[in-house]
Short mmCIF file of C-alpha atoms in Angstrom, two decimals:
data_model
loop_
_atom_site.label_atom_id
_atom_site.label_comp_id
_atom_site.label_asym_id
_atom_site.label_seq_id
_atom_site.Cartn_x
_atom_site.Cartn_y
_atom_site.Cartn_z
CA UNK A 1 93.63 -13.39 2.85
CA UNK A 2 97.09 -11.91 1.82
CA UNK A 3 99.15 -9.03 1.05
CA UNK A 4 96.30 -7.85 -1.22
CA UNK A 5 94.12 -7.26 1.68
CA UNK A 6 96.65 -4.81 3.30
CA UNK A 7 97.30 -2.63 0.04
CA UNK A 8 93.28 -2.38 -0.16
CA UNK A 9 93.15 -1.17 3.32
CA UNK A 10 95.84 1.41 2.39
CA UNK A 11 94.07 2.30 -1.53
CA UNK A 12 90.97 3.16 0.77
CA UNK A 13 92.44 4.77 3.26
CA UNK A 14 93.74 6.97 0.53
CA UNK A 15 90.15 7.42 -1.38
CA UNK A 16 88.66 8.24 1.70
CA UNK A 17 91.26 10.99 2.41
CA UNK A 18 90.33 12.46 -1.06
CA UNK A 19 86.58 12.24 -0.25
CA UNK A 20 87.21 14.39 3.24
CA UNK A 21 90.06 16.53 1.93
CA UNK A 22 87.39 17.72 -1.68
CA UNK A 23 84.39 17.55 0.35
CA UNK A 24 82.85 15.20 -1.55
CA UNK A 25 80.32 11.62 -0.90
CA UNK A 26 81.75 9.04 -3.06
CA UNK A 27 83.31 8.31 -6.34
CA UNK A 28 81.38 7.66 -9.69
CA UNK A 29 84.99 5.38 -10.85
CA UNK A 30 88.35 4.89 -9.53
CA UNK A 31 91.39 3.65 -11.73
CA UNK A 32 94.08 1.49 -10.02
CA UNK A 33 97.01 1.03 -11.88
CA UNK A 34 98.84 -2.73 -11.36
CA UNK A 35 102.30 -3.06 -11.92
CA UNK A 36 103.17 -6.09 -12.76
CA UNK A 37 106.67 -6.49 -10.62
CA UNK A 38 104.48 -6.25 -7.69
CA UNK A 39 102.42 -9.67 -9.38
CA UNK A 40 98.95 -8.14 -7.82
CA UNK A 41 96.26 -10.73 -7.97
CA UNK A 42 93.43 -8.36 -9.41
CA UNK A 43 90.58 -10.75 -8.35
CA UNK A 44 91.47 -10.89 -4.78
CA UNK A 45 92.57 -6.96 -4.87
CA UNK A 46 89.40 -6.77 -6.38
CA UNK A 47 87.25 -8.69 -3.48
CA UNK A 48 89.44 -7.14 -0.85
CA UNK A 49 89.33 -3.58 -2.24
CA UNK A 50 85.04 -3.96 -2.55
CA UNK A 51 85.05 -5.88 1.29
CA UNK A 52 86.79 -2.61 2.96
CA UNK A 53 85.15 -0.15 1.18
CA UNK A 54 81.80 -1.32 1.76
CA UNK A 55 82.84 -1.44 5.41
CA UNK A 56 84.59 2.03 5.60
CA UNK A 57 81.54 2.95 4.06
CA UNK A 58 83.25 4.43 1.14
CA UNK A 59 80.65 4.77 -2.17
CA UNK A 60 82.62 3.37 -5.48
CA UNK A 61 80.28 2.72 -8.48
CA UNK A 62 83.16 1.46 -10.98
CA UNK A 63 86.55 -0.01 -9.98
CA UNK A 64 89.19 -0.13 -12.47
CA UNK A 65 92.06 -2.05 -12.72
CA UNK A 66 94.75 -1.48 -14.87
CA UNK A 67 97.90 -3.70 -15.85
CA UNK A 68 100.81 -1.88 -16.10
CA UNK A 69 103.76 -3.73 -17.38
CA UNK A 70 106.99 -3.30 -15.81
CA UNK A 71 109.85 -2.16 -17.82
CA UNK A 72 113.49 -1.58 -16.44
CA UNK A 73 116.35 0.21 -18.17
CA UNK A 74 120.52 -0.08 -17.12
CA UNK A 75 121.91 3.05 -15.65
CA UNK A 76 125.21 2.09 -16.94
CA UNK A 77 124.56 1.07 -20.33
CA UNK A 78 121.19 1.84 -21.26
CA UNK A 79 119.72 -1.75 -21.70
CA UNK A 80 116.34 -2.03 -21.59
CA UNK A 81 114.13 -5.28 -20.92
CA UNK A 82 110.66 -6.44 -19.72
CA UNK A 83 109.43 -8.61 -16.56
CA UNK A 84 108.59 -11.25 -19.69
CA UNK A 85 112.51 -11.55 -20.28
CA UNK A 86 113.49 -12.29 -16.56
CA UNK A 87 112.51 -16.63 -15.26
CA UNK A 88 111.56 -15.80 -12.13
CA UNK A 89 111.57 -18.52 -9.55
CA UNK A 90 108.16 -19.00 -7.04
CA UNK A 91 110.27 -17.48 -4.12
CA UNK A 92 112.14 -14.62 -5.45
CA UNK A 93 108.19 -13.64 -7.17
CA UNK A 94 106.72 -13.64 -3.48
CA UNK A 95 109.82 -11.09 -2.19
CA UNK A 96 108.91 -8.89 -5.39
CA UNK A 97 105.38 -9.37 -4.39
CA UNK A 98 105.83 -8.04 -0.96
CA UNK A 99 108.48 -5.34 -2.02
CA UNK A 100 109.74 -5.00 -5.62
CA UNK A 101 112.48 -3.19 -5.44
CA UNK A 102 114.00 -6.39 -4.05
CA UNK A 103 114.87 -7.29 -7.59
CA UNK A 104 118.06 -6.03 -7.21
CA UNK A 105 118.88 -8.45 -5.07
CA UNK A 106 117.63 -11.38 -7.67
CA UNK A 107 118.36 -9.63 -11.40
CA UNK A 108 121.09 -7.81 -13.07
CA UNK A 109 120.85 -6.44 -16.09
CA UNK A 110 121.29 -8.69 -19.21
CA UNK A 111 123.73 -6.87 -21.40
CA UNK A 112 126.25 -5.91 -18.91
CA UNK A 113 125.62 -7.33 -15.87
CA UNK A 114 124.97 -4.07 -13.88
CA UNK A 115 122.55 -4.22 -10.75
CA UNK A 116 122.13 -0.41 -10.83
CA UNK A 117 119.30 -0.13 -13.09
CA UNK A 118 115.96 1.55 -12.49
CA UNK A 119 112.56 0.54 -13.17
CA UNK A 120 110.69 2.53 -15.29
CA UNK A 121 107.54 1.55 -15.13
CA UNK A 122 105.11 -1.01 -13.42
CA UNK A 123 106.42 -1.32 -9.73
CA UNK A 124 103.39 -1.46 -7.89
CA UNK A 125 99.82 -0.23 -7.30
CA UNK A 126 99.09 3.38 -7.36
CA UNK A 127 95.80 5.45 -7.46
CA UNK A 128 95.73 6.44 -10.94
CA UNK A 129 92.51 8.32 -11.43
CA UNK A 130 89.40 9.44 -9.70
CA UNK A 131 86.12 10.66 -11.16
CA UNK A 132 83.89 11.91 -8.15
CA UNK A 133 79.99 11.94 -8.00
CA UNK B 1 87.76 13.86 -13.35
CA UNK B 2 90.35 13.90 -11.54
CA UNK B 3 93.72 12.75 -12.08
CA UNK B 4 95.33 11.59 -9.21
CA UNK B 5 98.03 9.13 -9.43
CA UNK B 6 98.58 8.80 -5.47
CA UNK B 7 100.63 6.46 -3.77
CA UNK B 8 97.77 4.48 -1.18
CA UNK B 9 100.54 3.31 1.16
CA UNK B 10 100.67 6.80 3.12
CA UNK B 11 97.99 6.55 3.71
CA UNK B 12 97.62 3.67 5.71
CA UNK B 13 100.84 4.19 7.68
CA UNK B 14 99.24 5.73 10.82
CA UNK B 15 96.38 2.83 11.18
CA UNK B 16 99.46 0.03 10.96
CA UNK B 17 101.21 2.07 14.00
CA UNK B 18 97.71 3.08 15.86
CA UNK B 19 98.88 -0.17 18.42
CA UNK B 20 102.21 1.23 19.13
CA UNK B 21 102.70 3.81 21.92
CA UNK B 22 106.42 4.76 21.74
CA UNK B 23 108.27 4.78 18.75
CA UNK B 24 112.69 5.20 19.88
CA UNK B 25 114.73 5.68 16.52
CA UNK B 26 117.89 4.70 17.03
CA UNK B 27 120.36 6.81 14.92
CA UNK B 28 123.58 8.40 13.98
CA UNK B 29 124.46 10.14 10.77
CA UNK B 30 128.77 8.49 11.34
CA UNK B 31 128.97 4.89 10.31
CA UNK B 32 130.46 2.01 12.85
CA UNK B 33 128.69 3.51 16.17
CA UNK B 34 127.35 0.50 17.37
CA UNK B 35 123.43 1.42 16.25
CA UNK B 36 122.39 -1.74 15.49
CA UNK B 37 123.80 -3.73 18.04
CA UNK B 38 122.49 -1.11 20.56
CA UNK B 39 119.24 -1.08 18.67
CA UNK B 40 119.30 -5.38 18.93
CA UNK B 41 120.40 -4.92 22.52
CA UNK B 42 117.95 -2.29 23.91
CA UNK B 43 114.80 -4.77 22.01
CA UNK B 44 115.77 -7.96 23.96
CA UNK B 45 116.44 -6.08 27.04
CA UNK B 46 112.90 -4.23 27.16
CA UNK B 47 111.65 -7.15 26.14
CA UNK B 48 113.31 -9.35 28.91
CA UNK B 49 111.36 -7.12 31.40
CA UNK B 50 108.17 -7.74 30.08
CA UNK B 51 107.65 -4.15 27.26
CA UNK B 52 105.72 -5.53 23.95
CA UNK B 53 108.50 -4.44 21.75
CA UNK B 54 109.10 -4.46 18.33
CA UNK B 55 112.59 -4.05 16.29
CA UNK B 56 112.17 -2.60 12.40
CA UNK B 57 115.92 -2.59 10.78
CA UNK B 58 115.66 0.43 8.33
CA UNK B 59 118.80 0.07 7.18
CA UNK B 60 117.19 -1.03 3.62
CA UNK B 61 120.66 -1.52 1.54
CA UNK B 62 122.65 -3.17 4.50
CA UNK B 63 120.26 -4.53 6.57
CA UNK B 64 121.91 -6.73 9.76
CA UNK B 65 119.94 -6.55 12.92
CA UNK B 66 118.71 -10.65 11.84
CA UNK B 67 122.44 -11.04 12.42
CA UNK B 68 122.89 -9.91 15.31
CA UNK B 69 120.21 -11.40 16.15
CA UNK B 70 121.41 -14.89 14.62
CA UNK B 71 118.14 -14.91 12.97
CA UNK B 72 118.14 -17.64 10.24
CA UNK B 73 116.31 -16.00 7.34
CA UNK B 74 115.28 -19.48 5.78
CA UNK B 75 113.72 -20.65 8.99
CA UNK B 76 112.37 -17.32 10.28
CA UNK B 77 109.42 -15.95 8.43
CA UNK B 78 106.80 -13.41 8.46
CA UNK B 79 103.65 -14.60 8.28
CA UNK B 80 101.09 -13.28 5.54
CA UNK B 81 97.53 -12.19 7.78
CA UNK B 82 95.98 -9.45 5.54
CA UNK B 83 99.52 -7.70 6.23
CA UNK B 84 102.45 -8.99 6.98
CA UNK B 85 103.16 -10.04 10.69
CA UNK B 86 106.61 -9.64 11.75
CA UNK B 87 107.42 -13.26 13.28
CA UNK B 88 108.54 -12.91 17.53
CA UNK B 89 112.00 -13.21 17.59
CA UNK B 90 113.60 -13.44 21.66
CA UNK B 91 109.98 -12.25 22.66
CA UNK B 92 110.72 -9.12 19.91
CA UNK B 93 108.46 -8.39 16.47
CA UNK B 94 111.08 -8.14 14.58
CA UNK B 95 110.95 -7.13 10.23
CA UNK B 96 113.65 -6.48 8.11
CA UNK B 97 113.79 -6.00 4.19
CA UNK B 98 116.25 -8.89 4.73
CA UNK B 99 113.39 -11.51 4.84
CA UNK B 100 112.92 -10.47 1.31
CA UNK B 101 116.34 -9.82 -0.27
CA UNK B 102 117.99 -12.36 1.99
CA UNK B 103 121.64 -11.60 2.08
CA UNK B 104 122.17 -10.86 -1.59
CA UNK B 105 123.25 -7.32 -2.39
CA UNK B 106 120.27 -4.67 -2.88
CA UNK B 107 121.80 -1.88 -4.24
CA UNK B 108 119.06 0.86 -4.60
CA UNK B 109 118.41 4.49 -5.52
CA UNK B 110 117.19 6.89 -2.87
CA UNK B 111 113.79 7.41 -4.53
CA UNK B 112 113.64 3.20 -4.23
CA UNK B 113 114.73 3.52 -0.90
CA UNK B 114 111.58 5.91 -0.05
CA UNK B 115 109.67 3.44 -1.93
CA UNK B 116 110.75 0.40 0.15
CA UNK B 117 110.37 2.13 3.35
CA UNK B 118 106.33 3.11 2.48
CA UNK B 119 105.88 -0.51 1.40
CA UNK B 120 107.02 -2.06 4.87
CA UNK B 121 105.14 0.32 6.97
CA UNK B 122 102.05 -0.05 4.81
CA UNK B 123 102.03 -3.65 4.87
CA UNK B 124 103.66 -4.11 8.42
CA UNK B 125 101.01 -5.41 10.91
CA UNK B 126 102.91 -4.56 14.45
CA UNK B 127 99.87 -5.23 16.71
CA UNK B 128 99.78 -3.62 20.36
CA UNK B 129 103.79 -2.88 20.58
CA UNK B 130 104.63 -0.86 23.82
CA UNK B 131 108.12 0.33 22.44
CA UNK B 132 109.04 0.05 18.62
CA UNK B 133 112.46 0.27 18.10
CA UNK B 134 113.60 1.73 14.35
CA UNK B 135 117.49 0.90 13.59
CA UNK B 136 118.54 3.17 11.06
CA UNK B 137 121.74 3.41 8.74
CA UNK B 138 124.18 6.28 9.11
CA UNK B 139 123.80 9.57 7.46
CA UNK B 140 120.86 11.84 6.86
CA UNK B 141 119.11 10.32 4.20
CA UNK B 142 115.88 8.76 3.14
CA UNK B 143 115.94 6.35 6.03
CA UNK B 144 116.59 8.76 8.76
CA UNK B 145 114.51 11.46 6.97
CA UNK B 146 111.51 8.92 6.12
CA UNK B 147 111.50 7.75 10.13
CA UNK B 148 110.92 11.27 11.06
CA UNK B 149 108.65 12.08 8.66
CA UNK B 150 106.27 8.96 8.45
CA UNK B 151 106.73 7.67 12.03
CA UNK B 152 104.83 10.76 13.92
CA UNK B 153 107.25 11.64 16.40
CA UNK B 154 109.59 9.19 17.28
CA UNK B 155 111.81 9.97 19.98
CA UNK B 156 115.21 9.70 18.95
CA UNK B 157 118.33 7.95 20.59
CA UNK B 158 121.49 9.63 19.08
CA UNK B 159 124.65 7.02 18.98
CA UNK B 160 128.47 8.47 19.21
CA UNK B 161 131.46 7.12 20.10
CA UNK B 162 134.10 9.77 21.99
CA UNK B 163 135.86 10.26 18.42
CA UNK B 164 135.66 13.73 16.87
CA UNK B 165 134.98 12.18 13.51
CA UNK B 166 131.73 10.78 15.36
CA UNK B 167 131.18 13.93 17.26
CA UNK B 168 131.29 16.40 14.53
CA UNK B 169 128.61 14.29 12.91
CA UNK B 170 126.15 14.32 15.98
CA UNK B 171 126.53 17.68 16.41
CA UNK B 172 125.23 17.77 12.51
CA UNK B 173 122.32 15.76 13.24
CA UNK B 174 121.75 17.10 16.49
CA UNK B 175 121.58 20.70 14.94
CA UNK B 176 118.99 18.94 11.94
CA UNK B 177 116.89 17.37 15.02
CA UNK B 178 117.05 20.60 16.88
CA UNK B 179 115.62 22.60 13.94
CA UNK B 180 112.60 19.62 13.24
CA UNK B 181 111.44 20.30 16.89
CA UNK B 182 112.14 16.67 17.47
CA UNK B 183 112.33 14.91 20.28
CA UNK B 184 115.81 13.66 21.12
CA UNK B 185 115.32 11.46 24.05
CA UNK B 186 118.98 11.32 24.54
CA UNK B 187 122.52 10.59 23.01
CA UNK B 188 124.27 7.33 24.22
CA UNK B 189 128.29 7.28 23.85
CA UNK B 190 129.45 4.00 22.96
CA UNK B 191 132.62 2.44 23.19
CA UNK B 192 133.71 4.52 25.47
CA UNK B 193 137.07 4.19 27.32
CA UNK B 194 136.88 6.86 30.14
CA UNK B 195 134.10 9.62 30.29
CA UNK B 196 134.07 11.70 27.16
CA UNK B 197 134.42 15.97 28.07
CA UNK B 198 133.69 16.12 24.21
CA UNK B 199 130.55 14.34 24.74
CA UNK B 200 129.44 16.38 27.43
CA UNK B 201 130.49 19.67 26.24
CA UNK B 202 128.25 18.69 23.07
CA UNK B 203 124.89 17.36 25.40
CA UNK B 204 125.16 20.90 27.36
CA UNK B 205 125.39 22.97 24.08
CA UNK B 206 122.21 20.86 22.97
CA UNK B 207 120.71 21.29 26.15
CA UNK B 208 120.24 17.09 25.16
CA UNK B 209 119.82 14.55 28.11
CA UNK B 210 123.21 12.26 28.38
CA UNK B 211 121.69 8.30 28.66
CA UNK B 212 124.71 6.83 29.07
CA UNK B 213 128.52 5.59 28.48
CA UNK B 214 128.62 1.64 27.16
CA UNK B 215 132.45 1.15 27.18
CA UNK B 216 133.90 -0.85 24.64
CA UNK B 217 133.69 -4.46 25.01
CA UNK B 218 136.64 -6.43 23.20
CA UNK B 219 134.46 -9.48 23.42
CA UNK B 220 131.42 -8.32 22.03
CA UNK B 221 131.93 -9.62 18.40
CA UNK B 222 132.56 -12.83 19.29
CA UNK B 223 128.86 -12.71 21.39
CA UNK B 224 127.57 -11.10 17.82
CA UNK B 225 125.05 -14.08 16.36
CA UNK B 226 123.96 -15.43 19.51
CA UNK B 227 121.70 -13.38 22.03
CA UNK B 228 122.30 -16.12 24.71
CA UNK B 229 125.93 -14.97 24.46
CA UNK B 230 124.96 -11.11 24.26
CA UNK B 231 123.40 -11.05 27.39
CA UNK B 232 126.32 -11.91 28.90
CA UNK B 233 128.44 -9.65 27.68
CA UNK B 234 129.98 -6.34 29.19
CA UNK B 235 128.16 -4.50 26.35
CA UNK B 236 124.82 -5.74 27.13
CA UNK B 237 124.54 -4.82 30.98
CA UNK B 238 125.16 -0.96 30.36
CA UNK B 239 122.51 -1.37 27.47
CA UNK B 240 120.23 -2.77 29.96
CA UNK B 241 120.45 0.27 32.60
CA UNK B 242 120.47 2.60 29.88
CA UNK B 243 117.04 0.89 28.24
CA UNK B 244 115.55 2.00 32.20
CA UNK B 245 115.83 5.61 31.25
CA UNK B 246 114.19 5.03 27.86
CA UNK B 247 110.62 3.77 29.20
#
């Protein structure tokens, strides 16, 4: 089990905090957003995610995982471009998996050659909604 | 419904540490101190005598405790266990963010830098550690501010050197420290040529414990690369006596 297994230890840490911190016994859905620098694999988020939770003890009737796709723009002149435009070799897509902001270190951006750009949208995996029961 | 749009990895930053019972950040807010080297340094020594220690390098843009080290990045690896297990380096757990960029440039943002910094300590599995050591960059930015915020209480190890230029900064972080109720385990003067009255004068208006004058060691860059070397250096025996006070 991989780097999935850790970020679902650290999504249920987080539901559980919300549960304790609103008073509250479980969720009816939670939304997790994927972006797709971080190259999540959903199924074995998925597994991992349901494995701790049932453990922690932590009620979810609906998980929901959504794709979010990354999209970076050049601080210097304004470029903007898609993970889809980069080839990414195996290696430098297992250093983005375990931290994405290490593209920076692997991509500059294609119109001027600038490594100082941001990324908009789609690092990583984030909470992105809750519905409680 | 609600809308929540957390970030998990806070979350999960205490359970990662829950095995490590002493948490020294090493840190200075002037550049060219010696931090990392002293950081390096006090790891192999506590863990020549036996301490579990682990060695993060914070310094996320300029990472270069593997070189110090003479860690080969394409031969050294952390190993993927539901986390990420920092490989034993010199009997030492070490990560960097250098495993991942290798030694290309990784110019980043300060909100990245934040960003980075949650990601390793979410995903970092440290085990039972006895002593981890944090190497920061100069300044008072995200990686200094991030250690004291994330890492509960760390005790901190100031690094100067007898220059004013170096002083004046201490006495800057010193004053920030001072403010955060931290706990400043002690200010270390490297490079030292006779015993600093500056540094003293500072420690006393601090009411901060003095650990100790490492003089400066002409040799020591040569011994940079090779811990074999290090250990025999000058350098390396007043980091060892000082590492005593720090357990």
């Amino acid at each position: 089990m991989v780097h999935e297994w850790a970020l679902a230890e650290a999504i249920a840490d987080y539901l559980q905090g919300l549960l304790r911190r609103e008073a509250r016994e479980g969720f009816r859905r939670a939304v997790i957003r994927l972006g797709t620098l971080q190259s999540i694999d959903r199924e074995v988020l998925r597994f991992s995610l349901t494995e701790v939770l049932k453990y922690r003890g932590v009620a979810v009737e609906e998980l929901v995982f959504r794709d979010e796709e990354a999209v970076f723009r050049c601080r210097r002149c304004g470029a903007t471009w898609t993970l889809k435009d980069l080839d990414i070799s195996d290696d430098v897509r297992e250093a983005m998996h375990f931290i994405p902001e290490v593209i920076h270190s692997y991509f500059k951006c294609p119109r001027c050659g600038s490594r100082d750009f941001e990324v908009v949208r789609g690092r990583g995996v984030y909470v992105e909604e809750v519905v409680f029961k | 419904m609600e809308r929540a749009y957390g970030d998990p990895r806070l979350a999960v930053i205490d359970r990662r540490l829950a095995g490590v019972k002493k948490v020294l950040a090493i840190m200075s807010s002037k550049g060219g101190v010696g931090k990392t080297v002293i950081a390096s340094s006090l790891a192999i020594s506590l863990s020549s005598r036996g301490v579990k220690v682990g060695l993060l390098d914070l310094d996320v843009t300029n990472p270069t405790a593997h070189v110090v080290l003479g860690i080969d990045l394409n031969s050294v690896r952390p190993v993927e266990e539901k986390g990420v297990i920092p490989p034993k380096v010199y009997g030492v757990r070490f990560m960097s963010v250098a495993f991942f960029s290798g030694d290309n440039p990784l110019p980043l943002r300060g909100y990245e830098v934040d960003s980075v910094i949650r990601e390793v300590l979410a995903v970092s599995l440290w085990g039972d550690v006895d002593v981890l050591l944090i190497d920061t960059p100069p300044g008072m930015s995200d990686e200094s501010l991030d250690t004291l915020t994330y890492l509960r209480r760390p005790r901190v190890v100031v690094v100067t050197t007898p220059s004013p230029l170096s002083l004046r900064s201490v006495e800057r972080l010193l004053t920030l420290l001072n403010e955060g109720g931290e706990d400043v385990a002690g200010v270390i003067e490297n490079m030292s040529r006779t015993t600093s009255r500056n540094v003293e004068e500072v420690l006393r208006r601090f009411g901060v414990k003095f650990l100790g004058s490492v003089p400066y060691d002409p040799d020591l860059d040569r011994c940079l690369g090779s811990v074999d070397l290090l250990k025999g250096t000058e350098f390396y025996r007043y980091v060892e006596r000082i590492s005593r006070k720090l357990l």
